[in-house]
Coordinates of C-alpha atoms in Angstrom, one line a residue:
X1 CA 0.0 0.0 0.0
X2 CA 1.3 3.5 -0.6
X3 CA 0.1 6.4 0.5
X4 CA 0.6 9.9 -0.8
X5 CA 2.1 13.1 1.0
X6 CA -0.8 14.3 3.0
X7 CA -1.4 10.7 4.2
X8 CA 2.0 9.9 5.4
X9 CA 2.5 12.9 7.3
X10 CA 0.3 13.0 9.9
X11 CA 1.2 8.9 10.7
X12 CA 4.9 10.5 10.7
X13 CA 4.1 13.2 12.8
X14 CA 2.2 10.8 15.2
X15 CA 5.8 9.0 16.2
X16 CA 7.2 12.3 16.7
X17 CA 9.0 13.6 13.3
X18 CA 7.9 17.5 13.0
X19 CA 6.1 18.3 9.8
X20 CA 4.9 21.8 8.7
X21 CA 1.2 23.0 8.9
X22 CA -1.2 22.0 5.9
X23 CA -4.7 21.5 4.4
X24 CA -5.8 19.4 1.6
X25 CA -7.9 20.9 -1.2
X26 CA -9.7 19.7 -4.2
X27 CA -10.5 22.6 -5.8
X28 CA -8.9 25.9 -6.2
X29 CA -11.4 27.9 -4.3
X30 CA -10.3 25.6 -0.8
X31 CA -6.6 26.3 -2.1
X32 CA -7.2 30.0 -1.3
X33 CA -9.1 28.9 1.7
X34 CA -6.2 27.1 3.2
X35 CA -3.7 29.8 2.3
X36 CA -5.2 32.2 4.1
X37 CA -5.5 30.3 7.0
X38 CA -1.2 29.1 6.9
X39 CA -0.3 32.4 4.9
X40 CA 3.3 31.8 2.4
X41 CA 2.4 28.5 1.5
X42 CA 3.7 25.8 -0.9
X43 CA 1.0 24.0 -3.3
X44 CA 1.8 20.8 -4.2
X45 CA 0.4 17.9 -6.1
X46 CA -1.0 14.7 -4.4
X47 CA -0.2 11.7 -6.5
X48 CA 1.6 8.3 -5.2
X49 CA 4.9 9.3 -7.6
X50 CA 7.8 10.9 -7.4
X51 CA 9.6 13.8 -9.5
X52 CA 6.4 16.2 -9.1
X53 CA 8.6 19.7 -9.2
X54 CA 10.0 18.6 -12.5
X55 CA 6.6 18.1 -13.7
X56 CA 5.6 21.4 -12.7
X57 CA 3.5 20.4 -9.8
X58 CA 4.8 21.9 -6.9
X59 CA 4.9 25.7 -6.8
X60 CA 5.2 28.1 -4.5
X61 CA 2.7 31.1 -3.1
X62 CA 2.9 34.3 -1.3
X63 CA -1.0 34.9 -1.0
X64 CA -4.2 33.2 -1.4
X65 CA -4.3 34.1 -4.9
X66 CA -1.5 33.1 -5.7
X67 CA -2.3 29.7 -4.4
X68 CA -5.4 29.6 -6.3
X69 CA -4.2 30.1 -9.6
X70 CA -1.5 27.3 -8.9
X71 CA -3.9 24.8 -7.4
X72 CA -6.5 25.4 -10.5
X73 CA -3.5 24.6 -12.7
X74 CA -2.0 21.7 -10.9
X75 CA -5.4 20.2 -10.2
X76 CA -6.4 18.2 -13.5
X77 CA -2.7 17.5 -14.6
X78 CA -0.8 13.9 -15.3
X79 CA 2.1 12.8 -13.7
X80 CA 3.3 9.9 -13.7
X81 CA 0.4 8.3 -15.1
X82 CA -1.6 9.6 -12.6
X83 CA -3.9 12.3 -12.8
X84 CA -3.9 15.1 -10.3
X85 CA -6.8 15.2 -8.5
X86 CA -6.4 17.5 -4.4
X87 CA -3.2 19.6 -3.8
X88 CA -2.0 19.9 -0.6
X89 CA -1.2 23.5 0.9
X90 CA 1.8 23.8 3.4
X91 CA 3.4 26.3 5.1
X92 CA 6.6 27.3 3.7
X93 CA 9.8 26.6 5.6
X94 CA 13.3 28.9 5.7
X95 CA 15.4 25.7 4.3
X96 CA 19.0 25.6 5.9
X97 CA 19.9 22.7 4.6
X98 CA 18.6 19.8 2.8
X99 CA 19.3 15.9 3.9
X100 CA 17.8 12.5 2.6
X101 CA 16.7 10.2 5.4
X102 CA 15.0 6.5 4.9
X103 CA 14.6 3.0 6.4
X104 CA 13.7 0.1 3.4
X105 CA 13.8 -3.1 3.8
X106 CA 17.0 -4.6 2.4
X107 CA 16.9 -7.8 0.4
X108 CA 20.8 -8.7 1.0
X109 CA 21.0 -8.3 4.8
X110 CA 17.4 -9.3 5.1
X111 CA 16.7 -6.8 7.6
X112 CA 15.7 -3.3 7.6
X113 CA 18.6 -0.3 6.7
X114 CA 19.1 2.8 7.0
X115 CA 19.6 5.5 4.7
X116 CA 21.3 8.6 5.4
X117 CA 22.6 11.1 3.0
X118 CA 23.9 15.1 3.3
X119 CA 23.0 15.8 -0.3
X120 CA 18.6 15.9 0.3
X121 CA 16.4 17.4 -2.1
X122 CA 17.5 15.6 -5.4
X123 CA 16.5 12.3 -7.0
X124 CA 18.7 9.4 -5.0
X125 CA 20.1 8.5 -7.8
X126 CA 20.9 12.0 -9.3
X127 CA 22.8 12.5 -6.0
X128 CA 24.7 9.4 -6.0
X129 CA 26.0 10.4 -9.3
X130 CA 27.3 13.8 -7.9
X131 CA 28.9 12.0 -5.2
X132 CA 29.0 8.0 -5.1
X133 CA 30.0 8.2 -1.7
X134 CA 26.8 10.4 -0.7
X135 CA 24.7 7.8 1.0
X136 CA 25.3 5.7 4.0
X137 CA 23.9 2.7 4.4
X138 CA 23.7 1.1 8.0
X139 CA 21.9 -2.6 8.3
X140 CA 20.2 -2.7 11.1
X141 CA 19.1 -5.5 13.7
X142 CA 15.4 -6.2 13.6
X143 CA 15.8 -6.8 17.3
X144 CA 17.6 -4.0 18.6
X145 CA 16.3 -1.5 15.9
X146 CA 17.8 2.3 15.3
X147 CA 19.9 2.8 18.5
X148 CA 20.5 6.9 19.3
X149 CA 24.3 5.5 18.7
X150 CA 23.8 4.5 15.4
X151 CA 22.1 7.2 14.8
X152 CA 24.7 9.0 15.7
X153 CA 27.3 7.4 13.3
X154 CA 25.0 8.1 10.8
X155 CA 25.2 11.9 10.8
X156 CA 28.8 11.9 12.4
X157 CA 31.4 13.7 10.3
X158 CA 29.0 15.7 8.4
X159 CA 29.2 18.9 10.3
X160 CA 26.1 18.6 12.0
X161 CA 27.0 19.3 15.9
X162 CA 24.3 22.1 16.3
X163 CA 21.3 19.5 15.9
X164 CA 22.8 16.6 16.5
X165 CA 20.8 15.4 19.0
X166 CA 17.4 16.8 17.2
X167 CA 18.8 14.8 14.4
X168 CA 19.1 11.5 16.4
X169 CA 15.8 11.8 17.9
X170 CA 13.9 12.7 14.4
X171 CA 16.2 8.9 12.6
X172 CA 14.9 6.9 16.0
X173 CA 11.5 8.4 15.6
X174 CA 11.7 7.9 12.1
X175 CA 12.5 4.0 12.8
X176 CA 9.8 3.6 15.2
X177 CA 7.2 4.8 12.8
X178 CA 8.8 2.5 10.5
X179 CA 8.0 -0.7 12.8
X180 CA 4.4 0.5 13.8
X181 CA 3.7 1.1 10.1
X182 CA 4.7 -2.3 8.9
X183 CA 6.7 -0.3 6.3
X184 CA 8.2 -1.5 3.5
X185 CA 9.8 2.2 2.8
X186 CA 9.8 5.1 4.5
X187 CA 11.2 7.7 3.2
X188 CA 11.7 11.5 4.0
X189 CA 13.5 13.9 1.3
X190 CA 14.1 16.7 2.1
X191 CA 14.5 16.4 5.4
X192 CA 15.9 19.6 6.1
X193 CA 17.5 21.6 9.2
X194 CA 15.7 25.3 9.5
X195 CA 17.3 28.2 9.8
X196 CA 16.3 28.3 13.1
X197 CA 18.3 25.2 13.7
X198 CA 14.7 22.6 14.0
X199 CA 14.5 19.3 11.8
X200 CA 11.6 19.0 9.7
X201 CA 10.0 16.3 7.3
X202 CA 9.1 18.2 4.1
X203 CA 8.0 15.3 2.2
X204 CA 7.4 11.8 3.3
X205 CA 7.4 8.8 1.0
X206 CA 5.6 5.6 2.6
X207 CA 4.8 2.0 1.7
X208 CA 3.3 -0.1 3.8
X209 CA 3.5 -4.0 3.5
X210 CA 0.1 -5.5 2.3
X211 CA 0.3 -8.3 4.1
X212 CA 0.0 -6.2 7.5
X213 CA -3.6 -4.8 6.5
X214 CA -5.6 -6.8 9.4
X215 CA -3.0 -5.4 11.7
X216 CA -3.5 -1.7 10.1
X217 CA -6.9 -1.4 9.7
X218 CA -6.7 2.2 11.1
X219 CA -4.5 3.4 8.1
X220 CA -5.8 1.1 5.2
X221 CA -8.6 3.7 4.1
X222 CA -5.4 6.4 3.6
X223 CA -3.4 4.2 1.0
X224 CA -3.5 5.7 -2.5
X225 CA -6.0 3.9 -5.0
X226 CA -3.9 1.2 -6.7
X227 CA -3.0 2.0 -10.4
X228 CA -5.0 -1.1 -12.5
X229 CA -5.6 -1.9 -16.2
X230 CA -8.8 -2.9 -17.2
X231 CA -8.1 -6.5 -16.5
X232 CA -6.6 -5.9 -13.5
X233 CA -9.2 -4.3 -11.9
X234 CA -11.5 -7.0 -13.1
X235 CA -8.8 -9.7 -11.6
X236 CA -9.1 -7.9 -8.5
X237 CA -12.7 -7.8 -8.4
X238 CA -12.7 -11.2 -8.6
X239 CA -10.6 -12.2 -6.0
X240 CA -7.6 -12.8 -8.1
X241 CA -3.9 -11.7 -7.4
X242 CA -3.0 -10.5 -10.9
X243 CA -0.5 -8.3 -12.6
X244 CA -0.2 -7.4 -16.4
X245 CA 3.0 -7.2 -17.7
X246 CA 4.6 -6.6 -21.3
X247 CA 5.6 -10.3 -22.5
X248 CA 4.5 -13.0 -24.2
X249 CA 4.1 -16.3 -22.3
X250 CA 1.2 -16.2 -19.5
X251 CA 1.9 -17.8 -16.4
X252 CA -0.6 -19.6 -13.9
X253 CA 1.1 -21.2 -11.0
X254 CA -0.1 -22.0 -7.5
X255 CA 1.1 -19.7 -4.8
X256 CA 3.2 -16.3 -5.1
X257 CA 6.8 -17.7 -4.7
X258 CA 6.1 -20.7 -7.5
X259 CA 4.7 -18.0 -9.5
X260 CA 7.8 -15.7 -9.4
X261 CA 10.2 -18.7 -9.5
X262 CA 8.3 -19.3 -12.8
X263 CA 8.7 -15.8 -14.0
X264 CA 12.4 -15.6 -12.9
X265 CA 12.9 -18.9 -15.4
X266 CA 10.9 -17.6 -18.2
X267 CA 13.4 -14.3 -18.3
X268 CA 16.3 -16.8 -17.8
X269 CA 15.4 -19.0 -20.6
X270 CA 15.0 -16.0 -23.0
X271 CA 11.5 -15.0 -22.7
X272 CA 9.1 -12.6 -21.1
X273 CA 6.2 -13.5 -19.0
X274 CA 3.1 -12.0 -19.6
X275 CA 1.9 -11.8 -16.3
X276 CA 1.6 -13.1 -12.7
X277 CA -1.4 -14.8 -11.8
X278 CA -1.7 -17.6 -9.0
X279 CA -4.2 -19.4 -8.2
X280 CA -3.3 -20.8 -4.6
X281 CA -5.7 -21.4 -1.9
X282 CA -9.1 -20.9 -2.5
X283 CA -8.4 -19.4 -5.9
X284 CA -7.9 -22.6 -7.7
X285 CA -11.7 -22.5 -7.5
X286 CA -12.0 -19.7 -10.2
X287 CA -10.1 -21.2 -12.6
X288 CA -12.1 -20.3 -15.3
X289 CA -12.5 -16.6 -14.4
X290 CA -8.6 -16.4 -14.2
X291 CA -8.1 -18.2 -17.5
X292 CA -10.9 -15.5 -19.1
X293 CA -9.4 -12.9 -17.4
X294 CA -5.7 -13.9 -18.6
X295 CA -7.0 -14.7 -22.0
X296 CA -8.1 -11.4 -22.5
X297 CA -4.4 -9.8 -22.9
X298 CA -3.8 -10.4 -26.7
X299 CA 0.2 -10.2 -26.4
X300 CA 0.3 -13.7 -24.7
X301 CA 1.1 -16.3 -27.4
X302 CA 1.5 -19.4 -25.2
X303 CA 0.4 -20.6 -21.8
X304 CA 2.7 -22.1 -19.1
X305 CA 1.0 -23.7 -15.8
X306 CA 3.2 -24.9 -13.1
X307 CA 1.6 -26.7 -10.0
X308 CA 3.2 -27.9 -7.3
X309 CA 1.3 -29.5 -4.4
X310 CA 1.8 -29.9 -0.7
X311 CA -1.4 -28.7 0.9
X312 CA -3.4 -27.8 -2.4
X313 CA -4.0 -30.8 -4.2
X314 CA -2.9 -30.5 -7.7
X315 CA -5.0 -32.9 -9.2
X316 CA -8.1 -30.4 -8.6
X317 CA -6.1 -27.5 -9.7
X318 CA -5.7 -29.6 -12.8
X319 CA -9.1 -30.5 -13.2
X320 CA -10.0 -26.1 -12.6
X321 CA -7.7 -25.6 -15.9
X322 CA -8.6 -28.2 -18.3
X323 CA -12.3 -27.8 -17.7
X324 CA -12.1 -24.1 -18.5
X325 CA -9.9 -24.4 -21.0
X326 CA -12.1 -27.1 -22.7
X327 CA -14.8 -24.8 -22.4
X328 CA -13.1 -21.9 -23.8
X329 CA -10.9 -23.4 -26.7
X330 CA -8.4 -21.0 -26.9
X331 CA -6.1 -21.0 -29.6
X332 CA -2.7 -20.5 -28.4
X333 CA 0.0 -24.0 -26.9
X334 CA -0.5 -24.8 -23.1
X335 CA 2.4 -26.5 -21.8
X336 CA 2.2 -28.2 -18.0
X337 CA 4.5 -29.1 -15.6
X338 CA 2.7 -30.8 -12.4
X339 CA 4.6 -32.0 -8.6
X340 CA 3.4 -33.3 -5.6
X341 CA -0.3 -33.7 -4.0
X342 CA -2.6 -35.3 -6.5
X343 CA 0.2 -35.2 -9.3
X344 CA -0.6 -39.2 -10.6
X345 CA -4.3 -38.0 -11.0
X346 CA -3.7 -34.5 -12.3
X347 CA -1.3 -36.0 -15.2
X348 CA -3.7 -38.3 -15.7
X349 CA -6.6 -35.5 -16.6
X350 CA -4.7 -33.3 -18.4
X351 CA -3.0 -36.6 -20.9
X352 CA -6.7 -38.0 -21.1
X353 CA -9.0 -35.1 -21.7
X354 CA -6.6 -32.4 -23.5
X355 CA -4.3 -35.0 -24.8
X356 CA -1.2 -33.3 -23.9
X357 CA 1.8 -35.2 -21.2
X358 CA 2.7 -32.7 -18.8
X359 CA 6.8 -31.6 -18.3
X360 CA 8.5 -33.8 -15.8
X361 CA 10.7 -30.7 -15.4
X362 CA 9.7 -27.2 -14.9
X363 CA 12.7 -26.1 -17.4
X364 CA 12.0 -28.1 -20.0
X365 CA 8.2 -26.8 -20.2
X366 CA 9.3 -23.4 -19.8
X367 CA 11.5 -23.7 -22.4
X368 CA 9.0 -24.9 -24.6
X369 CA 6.4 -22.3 -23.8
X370 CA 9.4 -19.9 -24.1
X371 CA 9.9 -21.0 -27.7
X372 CA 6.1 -21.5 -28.2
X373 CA 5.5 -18.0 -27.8
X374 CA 8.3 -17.1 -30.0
X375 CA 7.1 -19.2 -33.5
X376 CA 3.6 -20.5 -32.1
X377 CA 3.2 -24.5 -32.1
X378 CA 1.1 -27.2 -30.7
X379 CA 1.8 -27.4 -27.1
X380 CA 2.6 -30.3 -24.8
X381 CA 5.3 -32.8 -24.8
X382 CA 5.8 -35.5 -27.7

């Protein structure tokens, strides 16, 4: 789940990060309303992207007219693929200095880190260009967290003495917010030192893992409106975990981690997949819904389905597929490759009533449907 700027602030300022004043508008007319209320504001696009003052979406006012006329131009525009729709009105803040603050999880250390960097205010990457040496990054222990001495270490050497210790409470806060959230990022850039020597959060960045929903029911009406396709949204609606992607082989597999293993051996192999889609759990029940909905992407020139069984039984997985396919008669190859609960029965089905043997290995049918979807043939294994 991610959640835009005027979301994420407010849960940030609740763990103790400072954050200026602001008001959300959707219309021009509340623009002016809430600048005259702050006074010198900034106006500033709401859309779950980045690079919004390059697209002309953040701007700054002096009076409530100004803010108007910015807000009645920023409301309405694209960026990002996604269109504009509330602008959020803060008080303006006498920058100092400008510093990049964030806590991701890390893949490699399998852990969260933090990410500390003097050079805020530019695109990550634009700064590590400037200077490769710009960002520090600090694994942290999941069980002892962001210490104030780590914190410390951190900023040290940087020449920030005079708010050192405003500094060190703002990355401990920031780490706390980070745990409560269930975040998967959380990020603040700028963060920026005042010229009254305070630390504030001028922009906050935050993702939040699905998966903690049930324990974030508070927050889960904030998160920013997923961006779908047609056919995702009508996956979603029906229950299924699907995501449209720009290749040619379409994948079904049961579970998420089969599913990406799949993917990761389709791109290995040479080709592209054309989506995700698994059908684990209770899913395996709408296998005809998630073969019309994956049939309805006309890049996908063959069909790959991987099942592998341990508490799902593959053999009524099996029996899901081939019924809808029989039903629907595509005409593209299907290739299968079929382990573990139910795989003697679910073998058998497929063989008898589509007349095609299923892969003993999961390479060699995604090598096929690889090459399938490449110069289109009959699918199955001879």
């Amino acid at each position: 789940m991610d959640f835009e700027e005027h979301a994420a602030k407010p849960l940030l300022a609740g763990y103790g990060v400072a954050v200026p004043a602001s008001e959300l508008a959707d219309t021009a007319a509340k623009a002016k309303q809430a600048a005259g209320n702050i006074g010198p504001c900034v106006v500033k696009a709401q859309v779950p992207t980045g690079k919004r003052g390059k697209a002309g979406g953040i701007k700054l006012a002096a009076t409530p007219q100004e803010a108007e006329a910015h807000a009645a131009n920023i409301i309405g525009m694209t960026i990002g693929g996604w269109p504009v729709e509330k602008v959020l009105v803060e008080a303006q803040t006498k920058i100092g200095r400008e510093l990049y603050a964030a806590i991701v999880n890390d893949s490699a250390t399998k852990g969260p880190m933090l990410l500390f960097s003097h050079m805020g205010g530019m695109d990550v990457e634009e700064a590590a260009e400037k200077d490769p040496g710009a960002m520090r990054r600090l694994p942290l222990s999941i069980t002892t967290g962001l210490t104030p001495d780590i914190a410390r270490n951190a900023i040290s050497g940087l020449e920030l003495d005079g708010v050192a210790n405003d500094l060190v409470e703002a990355l401990t806060n920031l780490y706390k917010a980070y745990r409560g959230l269930d975040a998967e990022l959380l990020e603040i850039n700028p963060l920026v030192i005042t010229e009254g020597n305070t630390v504030v959060a001028l922009d906050c960045k935050l993702t939040v893992d699905d998966g903690a929903a049930p324990r974030q029911e508070a927050i889960v009406p904030l998160a920013a409106p997923e961006k779908l396709s047609p056919i995702e949204r009508k996956a979603a609606e029906a229950g299924l975990k699907y995501i449209e992607l720009d290749g040619s082989v379409g994948v079904i597999a049961n579970g998420a981690g089969l599913t990406m293993t799949t993917m990761d051996v389709i791109a290995h192999y040479g080709g592209r997949p054309a989506n995700f889609l698994e059908i684990g759990g209770e899913a395996y029940t709408k296998a005809k819904t998630a073969l019309e909905i994956l049939l309805e992407n006309p890049n996908i020139k063959s069909l790959l389905v991987n099942f592998c069984g341990a508490f799902a039984r593959t053999d009524v997985m099996a029996e899901g597929v081939v019924s809808a396919w029989k039903e629907l008669k595509p005409d593209i190859p299907i290739f299968f490759t079929i382990h573990g609960t139910g795989e003697d029965e679910a073998v058998r089905i497929v063989k008898e009533q589509l007349g095609i043997e299923p892969f003993d290995l999961m390479d060699d049918a995604v090598k096929a449907a690889v090459e399938a979807a490449a110069a289109p043939s009959v699918g199955g294994k001879s």
